[in-house]
Amino acid sequence: MTANSFDRIKIPSSFWRDLPKVGIKEQEVIHRARLPINILTEPVVVTTDQYFSIWQAVFELVSDPAMGIIKLTTDVKAAQLPPTVLAAYHARNYREALNRMARYKQLCSPERLHIIEENELCTIELEWLYSDLTESPMLAGVVMASLLEIGRLGTGQPLKAKFVEFSHPMGNKQVLEDYFGCEIHFESKHNRLTLNLSDLDLYFESYNAELLEILTPALDLSLDKQQRRNSIADTVKGILKQSLSSGRPDIQSVAGELSISERTLQRRLTEAGTSFKNLLSETRHKMARDYLVDPSLDIKEVAFLLGYEELNSFYRAFRQWEGETPSNWRALHIGSDLYVPPIH
């Protein structure tokens, strides 16, 4: 796990827009993933576990996951690509494109691509931070296909993988083998894509140096800001988590823990695009859900552990977070295997 990343994922609007391609309605996904419907109407971010839950819902709803993977990753127009992928599409060659995808994926999600070049092969392995769960087979398939697809789009050639490994089966194996152009291995220890190393030197027909001169500095600046934001915000949340049960911590006491002035802490949080009030609310929200699924704690104890002096104050806050009372939420989620962390 990395201390420099938040467990926050922005779901692009294109995700919901593309669901009809595989015969699924967005409301069906939200219902099966057991997430609030406001995720479709408000600019929210989700945690890694929630993101996995969404993709697992897609996996369970689609008629053939293998065909779904192909439909979601092919027939994509360059104009529809987000800036993080455009920077790869306009790279000089396939190697540079993959490295750019690995670098700028950090702006979208706590996902890491480990790229290893060895023995005439290039192996790309996926790692997700902030979760001990295995990503949905559908999600792993889409990521793998996207990595190959960017090479095909950029070079204009029907590139083939050397071999592909998935931790779980996913639909029609032959369909996937036809798409990747190689043997597919299910029930592997890792989700891994292996390419021919020689393909990485292939020139991209879509190479655009002038556009990269605009995109790269802007993306690098955003990445730098995100890393600095996450660092200070994670630190403050850690302090809040440790001190909530002893009473409601204020910004002055947290600044003292950091050995900086209250004004300096306020300025750094503002620069990071957040505030002390927001971080306190997010920390309490996360901890409230964690505590409520523990049957050994009654609701009064949960309120105390979160630093609330009055039970009614906790109830009002929880209604704002979840749209229902702590007791009703607990009845729905306690002991459930489908429990996923809160939306921030």
Coordinates of C-alpha atoms in Angstrom, one line a residue:
M1 CA 0.0 0.0 0.0
T2 CA 1.2 3.5 -0.8
A3 CA 0.8 6.5 1.5
N4 CA 0.8 8.9 -1.4
S5 CA -2.6 7.9 -3.0
F6 CA -6.2 8.3 -1.9
D7 CA -8.6 5.4 -2.2
R8 CA -10.6 7.5 -4.6
I9 CA -11.7 6.7 -8.1
K10 CA -13.6 9.0 -10.5
I11 CA -15.9 7.0 -12.7
P12 CA -15.9 8.6 -16.2
S13 CA -19.2 9.4 -17.8
S14 CA -18.2 7.2 -20.7
F15 CA -18.4 4.2 -18.5
W16 CA -22.2 4.6 -18.0
R17 CA -22.6 5.7 -21.6
D18 CA -21.0 2.5 -22.9
L19 CA -23.1 0.1 -20.8
P20 CA -25.8 -0.3 -23.5
K21 CA -23.2 -1.7 -25.8
V22 CA -23.2 -4.8 -23.7
G23 CA -27.0 -4.8 -23.1
I24 CA -26.9 -3.4 -19.5
K25 CA -28.8 -0.5 -17.9
E26 CA -26.9 1.7 -15.5
Q27 CA -29.6 1.4 -12.8
E28 CA -29.2 -2.4 -12.9
V29 CA -25.5 -2.1 -12.1
I30 CA -26.1 0.3 -9.2
H31 CA -28.8 -1.9 -7.7
R32 CA -26.7 -5.1 -8.0
A33 CA -23.6 -3.3 -6.6
R34 CA -25.7 -2.0 -3.7
L35 CA -24.6 1.6 -4.1
P36 CA -26.7 4.8 -3.8
I37 CA -28.5 5.9 -7.0
N38 CA -27.1 9.4 -6.6
I39 CA -23.8 8.1 -8.0
L40 CA -25.4 8.6 -11.4
T41 CA -26.5 12.2 -10.9
E42 CA -23.8 13.7 -8.6
P43 CA -20.0 14.2 -9.0
V44 CA -18.9 11.6 -6.5
V45 CA -15.9 9.4 -6.3
V46 CA -15.9 5.7 -5.1
T47 CA -13.5 3.6 -3.3
T48 CA -11.5 0.7 -4.8
D49 CA -13.9 -1.9 -3.2
Q50 CA -16.9 0.0 -4.6
Y51 CA -15.3 0.1 -8.0
F52 CA -14.7 -3.6 -7.8
S53 CA -18.3 -4.1 -6.8
I54 CA -19.5 -2.1 -9.8
W55 CA -17.4 -4.1 -12.2
Q56 CA -18.5 -7.4 -10.6
A57 CA -22.1 -6.3 -11.2
V58 CA -21.3 -5.8 -14.8
F59 CA -19.6 -9.2 -14.9
E60 CA -22.7 -10.9 -13.5
L61 CA -25.2 -9.0 -15.7
V62 CA -23.6 -9.3 -19.1
S63 CA -24.6 -12.2 -21.2
D64 CA -21.0 -13.1 -22.2
P65 CA -18.1 -11.3 -20.3
A66 CA -15.6 -12.1 -23.1
M67 CA -17.7 -10.4 -25.7
G68 CA -18.5 -7.6 -23.3
I69 CA -14.8 -6.9 -22.8
I70 CA -14.2 -6.5 -26.5
K71 CA -17.3 -4.3 -27.1
L72 CA -16.2 -2.0 -24.2
T73 CA -12.6 -1.5 -25.5
T74 CA -12.9 -1.5 -29.3
D75 CA -14.5 1.0 -31.7
V76 CA -13.3 3.9 -29.6
K77 CA -12.8 7.2 -31.4
A78 CA -9.7 9.3 -30.6
A79 CA -11.9 12.3 -29.8
Q80 CA -13.6 10.3 -27.0
L81 CA -10.3 9.5 -25.2
P82 CA -9.7 11.3 -21.9
P83 CA -6.4 13.4 -21.6
T84 CA -4.7 10.6 -19.7
V85 CA -5.1 8.2 -22.6
L86 CA -4.6 10.8 -25.3
A87 CA -1.1 11.3 -23.9
A88 CA -0.5 7.6 -24.6
Y89 CA -2.2 7.6 -28.0
H90 CA 0.0 10.4 -29.3
A91 CA 3.2 8.9 -27.9
R92 CA 6.2 8.3 -30.1
N93 CA 6.0 4.5 -29.9
Y94 CA 4.3 1.6 -28.1
R95 CA 6.8 1.6 -25.2
E96 CA 6.3 5.3 -24.5
A97 CA 2.6 4.8 -24.7
L98 CA 2.5 2.1 -22.1
N99 CA 4.8 4.0 -19.8
R100 CA 2.5 7.1 -20.1
M101 CA -0.5 4.9 -19.3
A102 CA 1.2 3.5 -16.3
R103 CA 2.1 7.0 -15.1
Y104 CA -1.1 8.9 -15.7
K105 CA -3.4 6.1 -14.5
Q106 CA -2.6 7.4 -11.0
L107 CA -4.7 10.5 -11.8
C108 CA -7.8 8.3 -12.2
S109 CA -7.5 5.4 -9.8
P110 CA -5.2 3.8 -7.2
E111 CA -4.1 1.3 -9.8
R112 CA -0.5 0.4 -10.7
L113 CA 0.9 -1.2 -13.9
H114 CA 4.1 -3.0 -13.4
I115 CA 6.0 -3.2 -16.7
I116 CA 8.9 -5.6 -16.9
E117 CA 11.0 -6.0 -20.0
E118 CA 13.0 -9.2 -20.0
N119 CA 14.0 -12.1 -22.3
E120 CA 12.4 -10.7 -25.4
L121 CA 9.1 -10.3 -23.6
C122 CA 7.3 -7.4 -21.9
T123 CA 5.1 -8.4 -19.0
I124 CA 2.5 -6.1 -17.6
E125 CA 0.9 -7.0 -14.2
L126 CA -1.9 -5.2 -12.5
E127 CA -1.9 -4.1 -8.9
W128 CA -4.7 -2.3 -7.1
L129 CA -4.0 -0.4 -3.9
Y130 CA -6.3 -0.1 -0.9
S131 CA -8.0 -3.4 -1.3
D132 CA -7.3 -7.0 -0.3
L133 CA -9.9 -8.2 -2.8
T134 CA -9.2 -9.4 -6.3
E135 CA -10.6 -7.2 -9.0
S136 CA -13.5 -8.4 -11.0
P137 CA -12.6 -10.6 -14.0
M138 CA -14.4 -8.1 -16.2
L139 CA -12.3 -5.2 -15.0
A140 CA -9.1 -7.1 -15.4
G141 CA -10.1 -8.1 -18.9
V142 CA -11.0 -4.5 -19.9
V143 CA -7.6 -3.2 -18.6
M144 CA -5.7 -5.9 -20.5
A145 CA -7.6 -5.3 -23.7
S146 CA -7.1 -1.5 -23.4
L147 CA -3.4 -1.9 -23.1
L148 CA -3.3 -4.0 -26.4
E149 CA -5.9 -1.7 -28.1
I150 CA -3.8 1.4 -27.6
G151 CA -0.9 -0.3 -29.4
R152 CA -3.2 -1.3 -32.2
L153 CA -4.7 2.2 -32.5
G154 CA -1.3 3.9 -32.4
T155 CA 0.6 1.7 -34.8
G156 CA -2.3 0.9 -37.1
Q157 CA -1.2 -2.8 -37.0
P158 CA -3.2 -5.8 -35.7
L159 CA -0.8 -6.5 -32.9
K160 CA -1.1 -9.8 -31.0
A161 CA -0.2 -10.6 -27.4
K162 CA 2.3 -13.4 -26.6
F163 CA 0.0 -14.8 -23.9
V164 CA -2.5 -13.5 -21.3
E165 CA -3.2 -14.7 -17.8
F166 CA -6.4 -14.2 -15.8
S167 CA -7.1 -15.2 -12.2
H168 CA -10.7 -16.2 -13.1
P169 CA -12.6 -17.6 -16.1
M170 CA -14.6 -15.0 -18.0
G171 CA -17.0 -16.2 -20.6
N172 CA -16.1 -17.6 -24.0
K173 CA -12.4 -18.3 -24.0
Q174 CA -12.2 -18.7 -27.8
V175 CA -13.6 -15.1 -28.2
L176 CA -10.8 -13.8 -26.0
E177 CA -8.1 -15.8 -27.8
D178 CA -9.3 -14.5 -31.1
Y179 CA -9.1 -11.0 -29.9
F180 CA -5.8 -11.1 -28.1
G181 CA -4.3 -13.4 -30.8
C182 CA -2.8 -15.8 -28.3
E183 CA -3.5 -18.5 -25.8
I184 CA -5.5 -17.4 -22.7
H185 CA -4.7 -18.9 -19.3
F186 CA -7.5 -18.9 -16.7
E187 CA -7.1 -19.7 -13.0
S188 CA -3.6 -18.1 -12.9
K189 CA -2.1 -16.5 -9.8
H190 CA -2.0 -13.1 -11.5
N191 CA -3.8 -10.9 -14.1
R192 CA -1.0 -10.4 -16.5
L193 CA -0.5 -9.4 -20.2
T194 CA 2.7 -10.5 -22.0
L195 CA 3.7 -8.8 -25.2
N196 CA 6.5 -9.3 -27.7
L197 CA 9.3 -7.0 -26.7
S198 CA 10.0 -6.1 -30.3
D199 CA 6.5 -4.6 -30.6
L200 CA 7.3 -1.9 -28.1
D201 CA 9.7 -0.2 -30.6
L202 CA 6.9 0.2 -33.2
Y203 CA 6.4 3.8 -34.2
F204 CA 2.9 5.3 -33.6
E205 CA 1.2 6.7 -36.6
S206 CA -0.7 8.9 -34.2
Y207 CA 2.5 10.5 -32.8
N208 CA 1.9 14.2 -32.2
A209 CA 4.8 16.1 -30.6
E210 CA 3.0 19.4 -30.5
L211 CA 0.0 18.1 -28.7
L212 CA 2.2 16.2 -26.2
E213 CA 4.0 19.5 -25.5
I214 CA 0.6 20.8 -24.2
L215 CA -0.7 17.6 -22.6
T216 CA 2.4 16.4 -20.7
P217 CA 3.1 19.5 -18.6
A218 CA -0.6 19.8 -17.7
L219 CA -0.9 16.1 -16.7
D220 CA 2.4 16.2 -14.8
L221 CA 1.3 19.3 -12.9
S222 CA -2.0 17.5 -12.0
L223 CA -0.2 14.4 -10.8
D224 CA 2.2 16.5 -8.7
K225 CA -0.8 18.4 -7.1
Q226 CA -2.6 15.1 -6.4
Q227 CA 0.4 13.6 -4.7
R228 CA 0.9 16.6 -2.5
R229 CA -2.8 16.8 -1.8
N230 CA -3.0 13.2 -0.8
S231 CA 0.0 13.4 1.4
I232 CA -1.4 16.2 3.6
A233 CA -4.9 14.9 3.5
D234 CA -3.9 11.4 4.5
T235 CA -1.8 12.7 7.3
V236 CA -4.7 14.8 8.7
K237 CA -7.1 11.9 8.4
G238 CA -4.7 9.6 10.3
I239 CA -4.5 12.1 13.1
L240 CA -8.3 12.4 13.2
K241 CA -8.8 8.7 13.3
Q242 CA -6.5 8.4 16.3
S243 CA -8.1 11.3 18.2
L244 CA -11.8 11.1 17.5
S245 CA -12.7 8.9 20.5
S246 CA -11.2 11.4 22.9
G247 CA -13.5 14.2 21.7
R248 CA -14.1 16.2 18.6
P249 CA -10.6 17.3 17.4
D250 CA -10.3 20.9 16.1
I251 CA -7.9 22.2 13.4
Q252 CA -5.8 23.9 16.1
S253 CA -5.0 20.6 17.8
V254 CA -4.3 18.8 14.5
A255 CA -2.0 21.6 13.5
G256 CA -0.2 21.2 16.8
E257 CA 0.3 17.5 16.1
L258 CA 1.9 18.5 12.8
S259 CA 4.0 21.2 14.5
I260 CA 2.7 23.9 12.2
S261 CA 0.4 26.9 12.7
E262 CA -3.4 26.6 12.1
R263 CA -3.1 29.2 9.3
T264 CA -0.4 27.1 7.6
L265 CA -2.5 23.9 7.8
Q266 CA -5.6 25.8 6.4
R267 CA -3.5 27.1 3.5
R268 CA -2.1 23.6 2.7
L269 CA -5.5 22.0 2.8
T270 CA -6.9 24.8 0.5
E271 CA -4.1 24.2 -1.9
A272 CA -4.9 20.5 -1.8
G273 CA -8.5 21.3 -2.8
T274 CA -10.1 20.2 0.5
S275 CA -10.8 21.5 4.0
F276 CA -10.5 20.4 7.6
K277 CA -14.3 20.2 7.8
N278 CA -14.5 17.9 4.8
L279 CA -11.7 15.6 6.1
L280 CA -13.4 15.4 9.5
S281 CA -16.7 14.4 7.8
E282 CA -15.0 11.9 5.5
T283 CA -13.1 10.3 8.4
R284 CA -16.2 10.0 10.5
H285 CA -18.2 8.6 7.6
K286 CA -15.7 5.9 6.9
M287 CA -15.2 5.0 10.5
A288 CA -19.0 5.0 11.2
R289 CA -19.5 2.3 8.5
D290 CA -16.7 0.2 9.8
Y291 CA -18.0 0.4 13.3
L292 CA -21.6 -0.3 12.4
V293 CA -20.8 -3.6 10.8
D294 CA -19.3 -4.7 14.1
P295 CA -22.2 -6.4 16.0
S296 CA -20.3 -6.0 19.3
L297 CA -20.7 -2.2 19.3
D298 CA -24.1 -0.6 20.0
I299 CA -24.9 2.7 18.3
K300 CA -24.3 4.8 21.3
E301 CA -20.8 3.4 21.5
V302 CA -20.3 4.2 17.8
A303 CA -21.3 7.8 18.3
F304 CA -18.9 8.1 21.2
L305 CA -16.0 6.6 19.3
L306 CA -16.7 9.1 16.5
G307 CA -16.4 12.0 19.0
Y308 CA -20.1 12.9 19.1
E309 CA -21.3 14.3 22.4
E310 CA -25.0 13.7 21.5
L311 CA -26.5 10.7 19.8
N312 CA -28.9 12.9 17.8
S313 CA -25.9 14.7 16.3
F314 CA -24.6 11.4 15.0
Y315 CA -28.0 10.4 13.6
R316 CA -28.3 13.7 11.7
A317 CA -24.8 13.4 10.2
F318 CA -25.4 9.7 9.2
R319 CA -28.6 10.6 7.5
Q320 CA -26.7 13.2 5.4
W321 CA -24.1 10.6 4.5
E322 CA -26.3 7.6 3.8
G323 CA -29.9 8.9 3.6
E324 CA -31.1 6.6 6.4
T325 CA -30.6 6.0 10.1
P326 CA -27.6 4.1 11.5
S327 CA -29.9 1.4 12.8
N328 CA -31.6 0.9 9.4
W329 CA -28.2 0.9 7.6
R330 CA -26.8 -1.7 10.1
A331 CA -29.8 -4.0 9.6
L332 CA -29.1 -4.0 5.8
H333 CA -25.4 -4.4 5.9
I334 CA -24.3 -6.2 9.1
G335 CA -23.0 -9.7 8.2
S336 CA -23.4 -9.1 4.5
D337 CA -20.8 -10.4 2.2
L338 CA -21.7 -7.6 -0.2
Y339 CA -20.7 -4.8 2.1
V340 CA -18.5 -2.2 0.5
P341 CA -16.9 0.9 2.0
P342 CA -18.7 4.3 1.8
I343 CA -18.9 6.8 -1.1
H344 CA -17.0 9.9 -0.3

